[in-house]
């Protein structure tokens, strides 16, 4: 009963980074409790190629479910497999706190009639329970729970555990579907990457926004360059800028536009009028670049640079590129 | 009495009867509107309006060209109508003359005037026709106008005058013994010109002219009810019945009983409007002065206040017969004033600046129609620009249209040693004056500088004041102006309760919208306070010598211009106090005025809830105002409203690096000794 | 079509929260409450379905003390047809216990489609919808951003991180609603008046066993006061270092 299961999420035949985080987390627990890590790798034909990588991150056993019916996410069939497997005796199971992970962990818990912990940022195992922390109240409060269920089903917030290599045997075992995996009620008919790589403002973890300080529409290129350097960033704008037609109205952030709260918000040449602040002040980290050191935006910002956006942005874009290349 | 007299009497009777029928028909139309809008009070005030605005054409003269022209026609009409009465009476009873009812010299004087005004009317009508036909005067254009009607009417009036002169002149030719050259100099001069005409021919021409004049008069009377020139009949009553509330009260929105068990909130169609709003439709002659000063229209938006009023009349003429024919004989048209005539887009473009109402020569109230229709959109149909939802929700949840933590409301005062009413009450103390800060002043970082400046001035002057801190709520003005009466009343009642708890009597505020609400609209909820805007208050403190000022400062700017806030100016008639405050604080600085200032001031674009709506149609209003302010060459712009501040700051900072916008309190606070 | 929407009353999320003396709840003084955001979207979706079809009935259900009636009335004022309060006075943070009570009420209702928010914005547990489906033996699609119901089949779209899926399942079913699908309408005064006359039943909640217990609430570390890193582009390296090491966003 001390083995730990890690569900390694895949998409379109690719292993996701979150899939390594769950294995790393499981490894950490198993090392403390003396159990083994069993990683589950499910997908269409060819998915088994990722088994080695899971082993490198600490899987003692890689349970491979390779089947046409799992090329797309197959929630009901996976639930059946995992509930059966977990029923055979595990201390815990880790899932990613992703759209699919949230779906799957809840299904498995429901099937097993167990409580579970969602979006966990911290966990500590003891003999008969797990103390977990997960955010609540739109991330303004940390909630600490005691999860007494066994196995303890946990979905892990991205970044709570960073993937670390810790090579183990990674013996590959085939995992068979339970029943006919195509005879499900819920069917995913298509999985596709978001079009054009353009990230919606509401979803983007990083937003680079520009204001009148950019002086003219053409200079938004500097903002777009910085967004491209981040890779996961969307471009936003102030009302003054969208009113002037420099950017489409759909890019507007503020009281009358989109209300956003990304992990990082970079305000470029934005003075910080109430209209704008109302739409972004709940962002986790705010960076402001403005040449007027009296600009209200600096009161809302965590970090500020007083300077001309035309000078600072190209330098910042370069630095971000280097930082990301190094990471 | 001859056969001809008899015939004329018959024609007069038919014409008068038909006119009377139309009057009662149109009065019947007004009665489909809401009747709970009494206009029978304030008789002296109404008579005063009638005399100044109506008879003396006070507002007409706001246009230097059209003003004298219209006044000539109007006064001419007043004078000549007496003569027309005599004319008709004489047509029925030969030998009738007004001379029997007055001293002869008065009668002669009157005849003199008849001649003179007849000529003036001809001149004015000729000028008007010339102007219409050769200069495309912008405000007279518009899809909603009846372009040919004015030409017909002007020609008609001209013909009336010409036939009057013809009849008079040829009478003098035909019957020289009737000539009164001294009393009718113009007619006599004209008679001299045509004196070659034989007497009997002249008698025929005189008779033809006489009949033409008579028929034109009676025809004119009966054409009016079918034309926009019903204006001629409806204007004076409309001025008499117009809103007579005093300063501050005229712009107050009507209270709505939300508990009443009614199906309709606000106006979707003409029958939901006040009868007075319907009458406005009869009084309008499409002069377009309202539309010419409308900030939305000026900047290329669809809204035209004239169109709103024209639409009300058009729809009324369609809808009233439907409603009045209970047996269903009326042909029903499946439409409503909203959507069928007036679009949502027009209604939301209004900044409620009241420039249109200010300008209208016959005291039409366009804004109340727009606001009643907004009430229907929000309360009845939940239709409004989607970007407004967060503002509504936030006012409801957090007592401010922006989603800030209510706990931060008093944060600007940290370290300033300003007590809250609750703190004072806990110590068993109280303050003379409550400073109602408002949401902008509490949460907007730019406006907070004004808030701090005003507080410092009061502290320097030794004023005993306190704030409400987190107990303060939005005054509700944005909700009310956007038609959300339900939300507005919720906020107003909460504030009235809070103010009652501390027994507040005197309130100061730097926000004209807070001032207008607390001072003018809260009495509807039992809140009666003496509310003073900071411009008046600072001016007062300075006049008393209570504000210690340094005058040894080097002034960085030498010219200022002041932008009037609509809710301070047109709503509350405060034009001088902010200017005086500036002059006292900056004795060496030159105050220049923008072309549109005082009661002609152009709105900043934020009023009427526009602050929380997108402005993607046409030029932005604040850009228009910024251009005007910069064109004065002033080096700084002063404002006395946090909304004007944010709008002008936004547009001016993108146009000029050097020109800055200040609140008058900041100007004073900077120079505190 | 018969639709049911499960809604939760939560505090307004814009304010700063304080932890109550008990340590397991927030200080409720001065807080305003409203429907959880995602539940509002779910109610809107359900109402739109009946409006579009010109037929059908939307039942809104909420578990909690009597104050939840206010939240139910709001859903009724948006256009839901009837409401059920499952009365339970103490706060419950166990999704399974809540789902048990909701499923008991939903079981014999003959609902074609049951909608929930993707999660309650206060507890952020994300469990109720899935547990309801399991308890009722119905298929479920979670966190959907588009929905169509046609010929007894639910078709939906779910946003993933940088991708999306199209999913379908037969009715009756349960769906949980993500943002992007519909904004909850602002009730008209007409709606508010009408809501006062709509039926609202109160029944005792039959909660399941509680196995997930909230032990403690804490406020996250205070956000440090903002600071100016430097002037001009020379400040960039220091900014990048801070983003990496302190804010951990790079």
PDB file of N, CA and C in Angstrom, chain A residues 212 215 239-240 242-244 249 252 255-257 259 271-275 277-278 281 291 294 296-297 299-300, chain B residues 387 390-391 401-405 440 443-446 449 610-616 620 646 650-651 654 657:
ATOM      1  N   UNK A 212      -0.665  54.906 -24.537  1.00  0.00           N
ATOM      2  CA  UNK A 212      -0.330  56.077 -25.351  1.00  0.00           C
ATOM      3  C   UNK A 212       1.163  56.391 -25.384  1.00  0.00           C
ATOM      4  N   UNK A 215       3.347  56.249 -28.396  1.00  0.00           N
ATOM      5  CA  UNK A 215       3.307  57.368 -29.368  1.00  0.00           C
ATOM      6  C   UNK A 215       2.594  57.090 -30.675  1.00  0.00           C
ATOM      7  N   UNK A 239      -7.686  51.734 -23.242  1.00  0.00           N
ATOM      8  CA  UNK A 239      -8.844  52.249 -23.976  1.00  0.00           C
ATOM      9  C   UNK A 239      -8.445  53.391 -24.909  1.00  0.00           C
ATOM     10  N   UNK A 240      -7.526  54.240 -24.437  1.00  0.00           N
ATOM     11  CA  UNK A 240      -7.103  55.378 -25.268  1.00  0.00           C
ATOM     12  C   UNK A 240      -6.561  54.860 -26.601  1.00  0.00           C
ATOM     13  N   UNK A 242      -7.124  51.793 -28.040  1.00  0.00           N
ATOM     14  CA  UNK A 242      -8.112  51.134 -28.900  1.00  0.00           C
ATOM     15  C   UNK A 242      -9.086  52.163 -29.461  1.00  0.00           C
ATOM     16  N   UNK A 243      -9.362  53.203 -28.681  1.00  0.00           N
ATOM     17  CA  UNK A 243     -10.231  54.272 -29.196  1.00  0.00           C
ATOM     18  C   UNK A 243      -9.591  54.951 -30.399  1.00  0.00           C
ATOM     19  N   UNK A 244      -8.284  55.087 -30.353  1.00  0.00           N
ATOM     20  CA  UNK A 244      -7.593  55.728 -31.471  1.00  0.00           C
ATOM     21  C   UNK A 244      -7.400  54.783 -32.646  1.00  0.00           C
ATOM     22  N   UNK A 249     -10.629  46.749 -30.721  1.00  0.00           N
ATOM     23  CA  UNK A 249     -11.314  46.894 -29.430  1.00  0.00           C
ATOM     24  C   UNK A 249     -11.218  45.638 -28.575  1.00  0.00           C
ATOM     25  N   UNK A 252      -8.710  45.562 -25.748  1.00  0.00           N
ATOM     26  CA  UNK A 252      -8.753  46.519 -24.652  1.00  0.00           C
ATOM     27  C   UNK A 252      -8.853  45.856 -23.278  1.00  0.00           C
ATOM     28  N   UNK A 255     -11.926  48.582 -17.389  1.00  0.00           N
ATOM     29  CA  UNK A 255     -13.329  48.537 -16.962  1.00  0.00           C
ATOM     30  C   UNK A 255     -14.289  48.226 -18.102  1.00  0.00           C
ATOM     31  N   UNK A 256     -14.076  48.846 -19.252  1.00  0.00           N
ATOM     32  CA  UNK A 256     -15.015  48.629 -20.349  1.00  0.00           C
ATOM     33  C   UNK A 256     -14.480  47.600 -21.340  1.00  0.00           C
ATOM     34  N   UNK A 257     -13.365  46.975 -21.029  1.00  0.00           N
ATOM     35  CA  UNK A 257     -12.828  45.945 -21.927  1.00  0.00           C
ATOM     36  C   UNK A 257     -12.715  44.621 -21.195  1.00  0.00           C
ATOM     37  N   UNK A 259     -11.381  42.078 -18.336  1.00  0.00           N
ATOM     38  CA  UNK A 259     -10.875  42.104 -16.968  1.00  0.00           C
ATOM     39  C   UNK A 259      -9.948  40.898 -16.841  1.00  0.00           C
ATOM     40  N   UNK A 271      -0.322  55.097 -18.266  1.00  0.00           N
ATOM     41  CA  UNK A 271      -0.254  55.999 -17.112  1.00  0.00           C
ATOM     42  C   UNK A 271      -0.958  55.398 -15.900  1.00  0.00           C
ATOM     43  N   UNK A 272      -2.011  54.599 -16.145  1.00  0.00           N
ATOM     44  CA  UNK A 272      -2.674  53.940 -15.015  1.00  0.00           C
ATOM     45  C   UNK A 272      -3.939  54.623 -14.563  1.00  0.00           C
ATOM     46  N   UNK A 273      -4.749  55.073 -15.513  1.00  0.00           N
ATOM     47  CA  UNK A 273      -6.037  55.672 -15.156  1.00  0.00           C
ATOM     48  C   UNK A 273      -6.940  54.599 -14.562  1.00  0.00           C
ATOM     49  N   UNK A 274      -7.931  55.038 -13.815  1.00  0.00           N
ATOM     50  CA  UNK A 274      -8.809  54.113 -13.090  1.00  0.00           C
ATOM     51  C   UNK A 274      -9.451  53.109 -14.039  1.00  0.00           C
ATOM     52  N   UNK A 275      -9.810  53.577 -15.244  1.00  0.00           N
ATOM     53  CA  UNK A 275     -10.420  52.720 -16.253  1.00  0.00           C
ATOM     54  C   UNK A 275      -9.532  51.506 -16.548  1.00  0.00           C
ATOM     55  N   UNK A 277      -6.747  50.420 -14.581  1.00  0.00           N
ATOM     56  CA  UNK A 277      -6.428  49.666 -13.359  1.00  0.00           C
ATOM     57  C   UNK A 277      -7.549  48.709 -12.981  1.00  0.00           C
ATOM     58  N   UNK A 278      -8.794  49.129 -13.194  1.00  0.00           N
ATOM     59  CA  UNK A 278      -9.927  48.293 -12.825  1.00  0.00           C
ATOM     60  C   UNK A 278      -9.889  46.961 -13.566  1.00  0.00           C
ATOM     61  N   UNK A 281      -5.640  45.180 -12.121  1.00  0.00           N
ATOM     62  CA  UNK A 281      -4.886  45.341 -10.882  1.00  0.00           C
ATOM     63  C   UNK A 281      -4.771  44.063 -10.071  1.00  0.00           C
ATOM     64  N   UNK A 291       7.835  56.768 -18.662  1.00  0.00           N
ATOM     65  CA  UNK A 291       8.884  57.771 -18.469  1.00  0.00           C
ATOM     66  C   UNK A 291       8.511  58.816 -17.428  1.00  0.00           C
ATOM     67  N   UNK A 294       5.878  60.032 -11.951  1.00  0.00           N
ATOM     68  CA  UNK A 294       4.682  60.328 -11.154  1.00  0.00           C
ATOM     69  C   UNK A 294       3.463  59.512 -11.619  1.00  0.00           C
ATOM     70  N   UNK A 296       0.484  57.153 -12.107  1.00  0.00           N
ATOM     71  CA  UNK A 296      -0.202  56.316 -11.102  1.00  0.00           C
ATOM     72  C   UNK A 296       0.098  54.823 -11.248  1.00  0.00           C
ATOM     73  N   UNK A 297       0.477  54.392 -12.436  1.00  0.00           N
ATOM     74  CA  UNK A 297       0.696  52.961 -12.653  1.00  0.00           C
ATOM     75  C   UNK A 297       1.781  52.428 -11.706  1.00  0.00           C
ATOM     76  N   UNK A 299       2.152  53.041  -8.686  1.00  0.00           N
ATOM     77  CA  UNK A 299       1.576  52.694  -7.385  1.00  0.00           C
ATOM     78  C   UNK A 299       0.990  51.289  -7.411  1.00  0.00           C
ATOM     79  N   UNK A 300       0.549  50.867  -8.582  1.00  0.00           N
ATOM     80  CA  UNK A 300      -0.061  49.544  -8.688  1.00  0.00           C
ATOM     81  C   UNK A 300       0.985  48.478  -8.990  1.00  0.00           C
TER      82      UNK A 300
ATOM     83  N   UNK B 387     -20.459  46.534 -21.817  1.00  0.00           N
ATOM     84  CA  UNK B 387     -19.357  46.951 -20.942  1.00  0.00           C
ATOM     85  C   UNK B 387     -19.850  47.672 -19.687  1.00  0.00           C
ATOM     86  N   UNK B 390     -20.144  45.425 -15.669  1.00  0.00           N
ATOM     87  CA  UNK B 390     -19.261  45.452 -14.498  1.00  0.00           C
ATOM     88  C   UNK B 390     -19.503  46.673 -13.609  1.00  0.00           C
ATOM     89  N   UNK B 391     -19.828  47.809 -14.230  1.00  0.00           N
ATOM     90  CA  UNK B 391     -20.081  49.016 -13.429  1.00  0.00           C
ATOM     91  C   UNK B 391     -21.329  48.828 -12.569  1.00  0.00           C
ATOM     92  N   UNK B 401     -18.547  52.186  -8.902  1.00  0.00           N
ATOM     93  CA  UNK B 401     -18.627  51.593 -10.239  1.00  0.00           C
ATOM     94  C   UNK B 401     -17.352  50.863 -10.657  1.00  0.00           C
ATOM     95  N   UNK B 402     -16.279  51.077  -9.929  1.00  0.00           N
ATOM     96  CA  UNK B 402     -15.070  50.320 -10.225  1.00  0.00           C
ATOM     97  C   UNK B 402     -14.868  49.282  -9.139  1.00  0.00           C
ATOM     98  N   UNK B 403     -14.327  48.147  -9.542  1.00  0.00           N
ATOM     99  CA  UNK B 403     -14.224  47.042  -8.610  1.00  0.00           C
ATOM    100  C   UNK B 403     -13.051  47.200  -7.647  1.00  0.00           C
ATOM    101  N   UNK B 404     -13.121  48.210  -6.809  1.00  0.00           N
ATOM    102  CA  UNK B 404     -12.069  48.355  -5.806  1.00  0.00           C
ATOM    103  C   UNK B 404     -12.589  47.905  -4.448  1.00  0.00           C
ATOM    104  N   UNK B 405     -11.648  47.589  -3.571  1.00  0.00           N
ATOM    105  CA  UNK B 405     -12.018  47.146  -2.239  1.00  0.00           C
ATOM    106  C   UNK B 405     -12.620  48.329  -1.478  1.00  0.00           C
ATOM    107  N   UNK B 440     -14.437  58.540  -7.622  1.00  0.00           N
ATOM    108  CA  UNK B 440     -13.246  58.959  -8.356  1.00  0.00           C
ATOM    109  C   UNK B 440     -12.219  59.493  -7.371  1.00  0.00           C
ATOM    110  N   UNK B 443     -10.656  56.543  -5.361  1.00  0.00           N
ATOM    111  CA  UNK B 443      -9.945  55.402  -5.963  1.00  0.00           C
ATOM    112  C   UNK B 443      -9.042  55.756  -7.138  1.00  0.00           C
ATOM    113  N   UNK B 444      -9.331  56.830  -7.850  1.00  0.00           N
ATOM    114  CA  UNK B 444      -8.511  57.167  -9.017  1.00  0.00           C
ATOM    115  C   UNK B 444      -7.283  57.935  -8.556  1.00  0.00           C
ATOM    116  N   UNK B 445      -6.115  57.462  -8.934  1.00  0.00           N
ATOM    117  CA  UNK B 445      -4.895  58.063  -8.400  1.00  0.00           C
ATOM    118  C   UNK B 445      -4.733  59.525  -8.797  1.00  0.00           C
ATOM    119  N   UNK B 446      -5.200  59.874  -9.988  1.00  0.00           N
ATOM    120  CA  UNK B 446      -5.104  61.279 -10.390  1.00  0.00           C
ATOM    121  C   UNK B 446      -6.080  62.127  -9.566  1.00  0.00           C
ATOM    122  N   UNK B 449      -5.255  63.192  -5.955  1.00  0.00           N
ATOM    123  CA  UNK B 449      -4.427  64.384  -5.713  1.00  0.00           C
ATOM    124  C   UNK B 449      -5.321  65.599  -5.440  1.00  0.00           C
ATOM    125  N   UNK B 610     -21.493  57.847 -19.612  1.00  0.00           N
ATOM    126  CA  UNK B 610     -20.609  57.620 -20.758  1.00  0.00           C
ATOM    127  C   UNK B 610     -19.215  57.195 -20.296  1.00  0.00           C
ATOM    128  N   UNK B 611     -18.870  57.585 -19.061  1.00  0.00           N
ATOM    129  CA  UNK B 611     -17.570  57.197 -18.489  1.00  0.00           C
ATOM    130  C   UNK B 611     -17.379  55.683 -18.541  1.00  0.00           C
ATOM    131  N   UNK B 612     -18.475  54.942 -18.443  1.00  0.00           N
ATOM    132  CA  UNK B 612     -18.375  53.477 -18.367  1.00  0.00           C
ATOM    133  C   UNK B 612     -18.779  52.811 -19.669  1.00  0.00           C
ATOM    134  N   UNK B 613     -18.853  53.610 -20.725  1.00  0.00           N
ATOM    135  CA  UNK B 613     -19.209  53.030 -22.020  1.00  0.00           C
ATOM    136  C   UNK B 613     -18.093  53.275 -23.014  1.00  0.00           C
ATOM    137  N   UNK B 614     -18.055  52.454 -24.026  1.00  0.00           N
ATOM    138  CA  UNK B 614     -17.112  52.639 -25.124  1.00  0.00           C
ATOM    139  C   UNK B 614     -17.531  53.847 -25.939  1.00  0.00           C
ATOM    140  N   UNK B 615     -16.576  54.477 -26.581  1.00  0.00           N
ATOM    141  CA  UNK B 615     -16.919  55.571 -27.487  1.00  0.00           C
ATOM    142  C   UNK B 615     -16.196  55.301 -28.799  1.00  0.00           C
ATOM    143  N   UNK B 616     -16.790  54.490 -29.641  1.00  0.00           N
ATOM    144  CA  UNK B 616     -16.088  54.106 -30.861  1.00  0.00           C
ATOM    145  C   UNK B 616     -16.664  54.804 -32.087  1.00  0.00           C
ATOM    146  N   UNK B 620     -13.729  61.279 -30.517  1.00  0.00           N
ATOM    147  CA  UNK B 620     -14.036  61.254 -29.101  1.00  0.00           C
ATOM    148  C   UNK B 620     -14.330  62.669 -28.614  1.00  0.00           C
ATOM    149  N   UNK B 646     -10.263  63.414 -15.711  1.00  0.00           N
ATOM    150  CA  UNK B 646      -9.724  62.212 -16.353  1.00  0.00           C
ATOM    151  C   UNK B 646      -9.912  62.281 -17.870  1.00  0.00           C
ATOM    152  N   UNK B 650      -6.594  62.773 -20.242  1.00  0.00           N
ATOM    153  CA  UNK B 650      -6.361  61.720 -21.221  1.00  0.00           C
ATOM    154  C   UNK B 650      -6.133  62.282 -22.625  1.00  0.00           C
ATOM    155  N   UNK B 651      -7.001  63.211 -23.027  1.00  0.00           N
ATOM    156  CA  UNK B 651      -6.912  63.683 -24.406  1.00  0.00           C
ATOM    157  C   UNK B 651      -5.834  64.755 -24.565  1.00  0.00           C
ATOM    158  N   UNK B 654      -2.176  63.392 -24.731  1.00  0.00           N
ATOM    159  CA  UNK B 654      -1.744  62.747 -25.975  1.00  0.00           C
ATOM    160  C   UNK B 654      -1.538  63.789 -27.071  1.00  0.00           C
ATOM    161  N   UNK B 657       2.759  67.925 -24.809  1.00  0.00           N
ATOM    162  CA  UNK B 657       3.673  67.490 -23.755  1.00  0.00           C
ATOM    163  C   UNK B 657       3.647  68.485 -22.607  1.00  0.00           C
TER     164      UNK B 657
END
